[in-house]
Amino acid sequence: MLTKLEYKHASKVSAYISDTALMIGRSSRHILRNTDQLLGAFFQPIMFLVLFVSVFGGAIEQSLPEGVSYVNFLMAGIIVQTVAFGSTTTAIALTNDLQKGIIDRFRSLPMSNMAVLNGHVISDIFRNSISTTVMILAGLVIGFRPEADFYGWLGIIGLLLLITLAFSWLSAIIGVLAKSVEAVQWLTFVIIFPLTFASSAFTPTDGMGTVLRVFAENQPITQMVEAVRALILGQPLGDYGWLAVMWCLVLIAISIPITYVLYKRKTTE
Amino acid sequence: MSTKNTAISVKNLKKSFGENEVLKGVSFDVPQGTMLALLGPNGAGKTTTVKILSTLLKANGGSARIEGHDVSTDPDKVRGVIGLTGQSAAVDELLTGRENLIMMGQLYRLTKKSAVARAEELLIEFDLTEAANRPTKTYSGGMRRRLDLAVSLIATPPIIFLDEPTTGLDPRSRLVMWDIIQRLMDNGTTILLTTQYLEEADQLADKIILINNGIVAAEGTAAELKQKIGKDHFIVTFASKKHYDSARTALKGKITQTNDDELQIHIPIKGTGKDIQAVLKTLDSEKIPISSTDIHKPTLDDVFLNITRKEK
Ligand SMILES: Nc1ncnc2c1ncn2[C@@H]1O[C@H](COP(=O)(O)OP(=O)(O)O)[C@@H](O)[C@H]1O
Ligand SMILES: [Mg+2]
């Protein structure tokens, strides 16, 4: 051996941070190199956007407030839905890791194993930023005209970061529990699809039946969508702002410990 | 009690999965700088043992110390001194070979600079420079194994666990792997290797432990184990039943085993020359013609089959 090896003598906290940074680097590379998935991140949201605007635009526009176009209304909904679907990458990546020997390798290293979870969750932000940017650009092409000012945009970015973290940590629970990547795919689909449809993401809730409407108006996705929508349209946030933030924080606060415990149990027999 | 020269010390290790008692009290020591081969049929508990020693599994009973650190109470210390090459190659498939090495090096707490330099060194040593910038999912089985081993060596740990490092490799890749393992031993690394190939244990290990039915069924050097099974045998085959029978009469008392179908007699011999000469002399003076002769040296396979058969 030629090299004299030098070790970092880091405190527990800084070791945890540097392990997490390494794992974010790893997961981000995964996102960039998984070309099929990346293409999906580009085209799926665009497809949704164009389909919704062209198919439902005419019908729904009539029930919108004066002067609000459907594409302006829809944008918030479709961004939140995309972020929700985007966060399933965490579940898929985790299930993948757990099925392969790589987790055993990580566990035999003197590293913090929770860093693996953090890496997947935080790198979702990276992926979701790509998707969201692409979608906003596509929206601009087909007539999206946001009214948000500079602070409005800051609010949108901050809120989307929180929403991403909330969905990704929830997704991590599924990732630890699921037995296969296929299971993750249908599981997240049957959870996210109905939840986003039974919300104000794509249509105003006024036209829904009573039961559905009460559910839709009070579930977290609606609060998130309405908050993002108000910011995009430059309208007052009302209660939606703090409700959305609270929902995100609650979901994060619940799902992080659950994920940690499940992960720990799964990886120590 | 950990003596300074014992790298791995295992005492009465027990592990069950539900009703399935996999380890029923396994004990062994591995002195620093030596190689122990853990031999056993499929499902004997080799991987289970390695996983317990590398802190991936918790034992139900007994104790294990690595360089004096207890695996159950001090797992972090243990992880700092071991490298593990598991049964399935544990490298990141989407990262390149070089990225894998550097990342793992940093996770071992090497500085970035050290990790990069050490990665280059290992890529050269393991003949992976050409493939260094390709994602490892494009690697062949042999390359992946080599990278996997390189990854476990990134921080030059004094103790290495190799769980069936050559299973599924073609003969050439196996030889390359053996060569690498031999070099590791020359550098003074303590190695615990599991294998199903007796030849591998015979070639590489200082000491062999045979696990069967959850206990240590036999242990010793390859030579000692072979000795337990018996000496070398001189085997003489005859062309006809008549000659075979006359030979049995002539050599009565010396023969330990006969084979009526093959018309063969087995005579234990010490060394080679004298005993064989005596046998041939007797047969010659009795005018008994020989069809062919053979010398059988006991192999580890004999030991293996003998012990696993007896236990069943
Ligand atoms: N996680 C587990 N859960 C239940 N049984 C297991 C588990 N891991 C191993 N076993 C069982 O323990 C036994 C020993 O397995 P293993 O240590 O992998 O054997 P070897 O590596 O010698 O082939 C087998 O019967 C196997 O089915
Ligand atoms: Mg095994």
PDB file of C-alpha atoms and ligand atoms in Angstrom, chain A residues 269, chain B residues 17-18 20 22 40-49 51 57 87 163-164 194 196, ligand 1:
ATOM      1  CA  GLU A 269     -33.138  -9.492  12.886  1.00  0.00           C
TER       2      GLU A 269
ATOM      3  CA  PHE B  17     -34.738 -18.392  13.603  1.00  0.00           C
ATOM      4  CA  GLY B  18     -38.029 -19.320  15.240  1.00  0.00           C
ATOM      5  CA  ASN B  20     -34.944 -23.471  13.492  1.00  0.00           C
ATOM      6  CA  VAL B  22     -29.126 -22.823  13.252  1.00  0.00           C
ATOM      7  CA  GLY B  40     -20.173 -26.569   5.755  1.00  0.00           C
ATOM      8  CA  PRO B  41     -22.967 -27.761   3.514  1.00  0.00           C
ATOM      9  CA  ASN B  42     -25.630 -25.353   2.307  1.00  0.00           C
ATOM     10  CA  GLY B  43     -27.731 -24.061   5.179  1.00  0.00           C
ATOM     11  CA  ALA B  44     -25.146 -25.024   7.820  1.00  0.00           C
ATOM     12  CA  GLY B  45     -25.109 -21.510   9.233  1.00  0.00           C
ATOM     13  CA  LYS B  46     -21.958 -20.071   7.651  1.00  0.00           C
ATOM     14  CA  THR B  47     -23.597 -16.841   6.530  1.00  0.00           C
ATOM     15  CA  THR B  48     -25.414 -16.591   9.845  1.00  0.00           C
ATOM     16  CA  THR B  49     -22.087 -16.792  11.683  1.00  0.00           C
ATOM     17  CA  LYS B  51     -23.508 -11.867   9.909  1.00  0.00           C
ATOM     18  CA  LEU B  57     -27.420 -10.128  13.216  1.00  0.00           C
ATOM     19  CA  GLN B  87     -22.460 -13.620  -0.230  1.00  0.00           C
ATOM     20  CA  ASP B 163     -18.613 -15.147   2.629  1.00  0.00           C
ATOM     21  CA  GLU B 164     -18.290 -17.599  -0.270  1.00  0.00           C
ATOM     22  CA  THR B 194     -16.611 -19.396   4.274  1.00  0.00           C
ATOM     23  CA  GLN B 196     -18.411 -24.909   0.107  1.00  0.00           C
TER      24      GLN B 196
HETATM   25  N1  LIG C   1     -33.361 -14.293   8.159  1.00  0.00           N
HETATM   26  C1  LIG C   1     -33.637 -15.593   8.321  1.00  0.00           C
HETATM   27  N2  LIG C   1     -34.844 -15.990   8.766  1.00  0.00           N
HETATM   28  C2  LIG C   1     -35.122 -17.305   8.932  1.00  0.00           C
HETATM   29  N3  LIG C   1     -34.257 -18.289   8.676  1.00  0.00           N
HETATM   30  C3  LIG C   1     -33.042 -17.962   8.231  1.00  0.00           C
HETATM   31  C4  LIG C   1     -32.666 -16.598   8.023  1.00  0.00           C
HETATM   32  N4  LIG C   1     -31.382 -16.566   7.571  1.00  0.00           N
HETATM   33  C5  LIG C   1     -30.990 -17.850   7.505  1.00  0.00           C
HETATM   34  N5  LIG C   1     -31.970 -18.691   7.890  1.00  0.00           N
HETATM   35  C6  LIG C   1     -31.876 -20.168   7.968  1.00  0.00           C
HETATM   36  O1  LIG C   1     -30.728 -20.484   8.698  1.00  0.00           O
HETATM   37  C7  LIG C   1     -30.088 -21.606   8.140  1.00  0.00           C
HETATM   38  C8  LIG C   1     -28.645 -21.290   7.860  1.00  0.00           C
HETATM   39  O2  LIG C   1     -28.555 -20.364   6.821  1.00  0.00           O
HETATM   40  P1  LIG C   1     -27.182 -19.754   6.335  1.00  0.00           P
HETATM   41  O3  LIG C   1     -26.436 -19.200   7.494  1.00  0.00           O
HETATM   42  O4  LIG C   1     -27.484 -18.807   5.230  1.00  0.00           O
HETATM   43  O5  LIG C   1     -26.439 -21.041   5.767  1.00  0.00           O
HETATM   44  P2  LIG C   1     -25.141 -21.158   4.843  1.00  0.00           P
HETATM   45  O6  LIG C   1     -24.590 -19.784   4.647  1.00  0.00           O
HETATM   46  O7  LIG C   1     -24.223 -22.048   5.586  1.00  0.00           O
HETATM   47  O8  LIG C   1     -25.587 -21.785   3.572  1.00  0.00           O
HETATM   48  C9  LIG C   1     -30.891 -22.019   6.919  1.00  0.00           C
HETATM   49  O9  LIG C   1     -31.726 -23.089   7.310  1.00  0.00           O
HETATM   50  C10 LIG C   1     -31.676 -20.790   6.610  1.00  0.00           C
HETATM   51  O10 LIG C   1     -32.914 -21.150   6.043  1.00  0.00           O
END
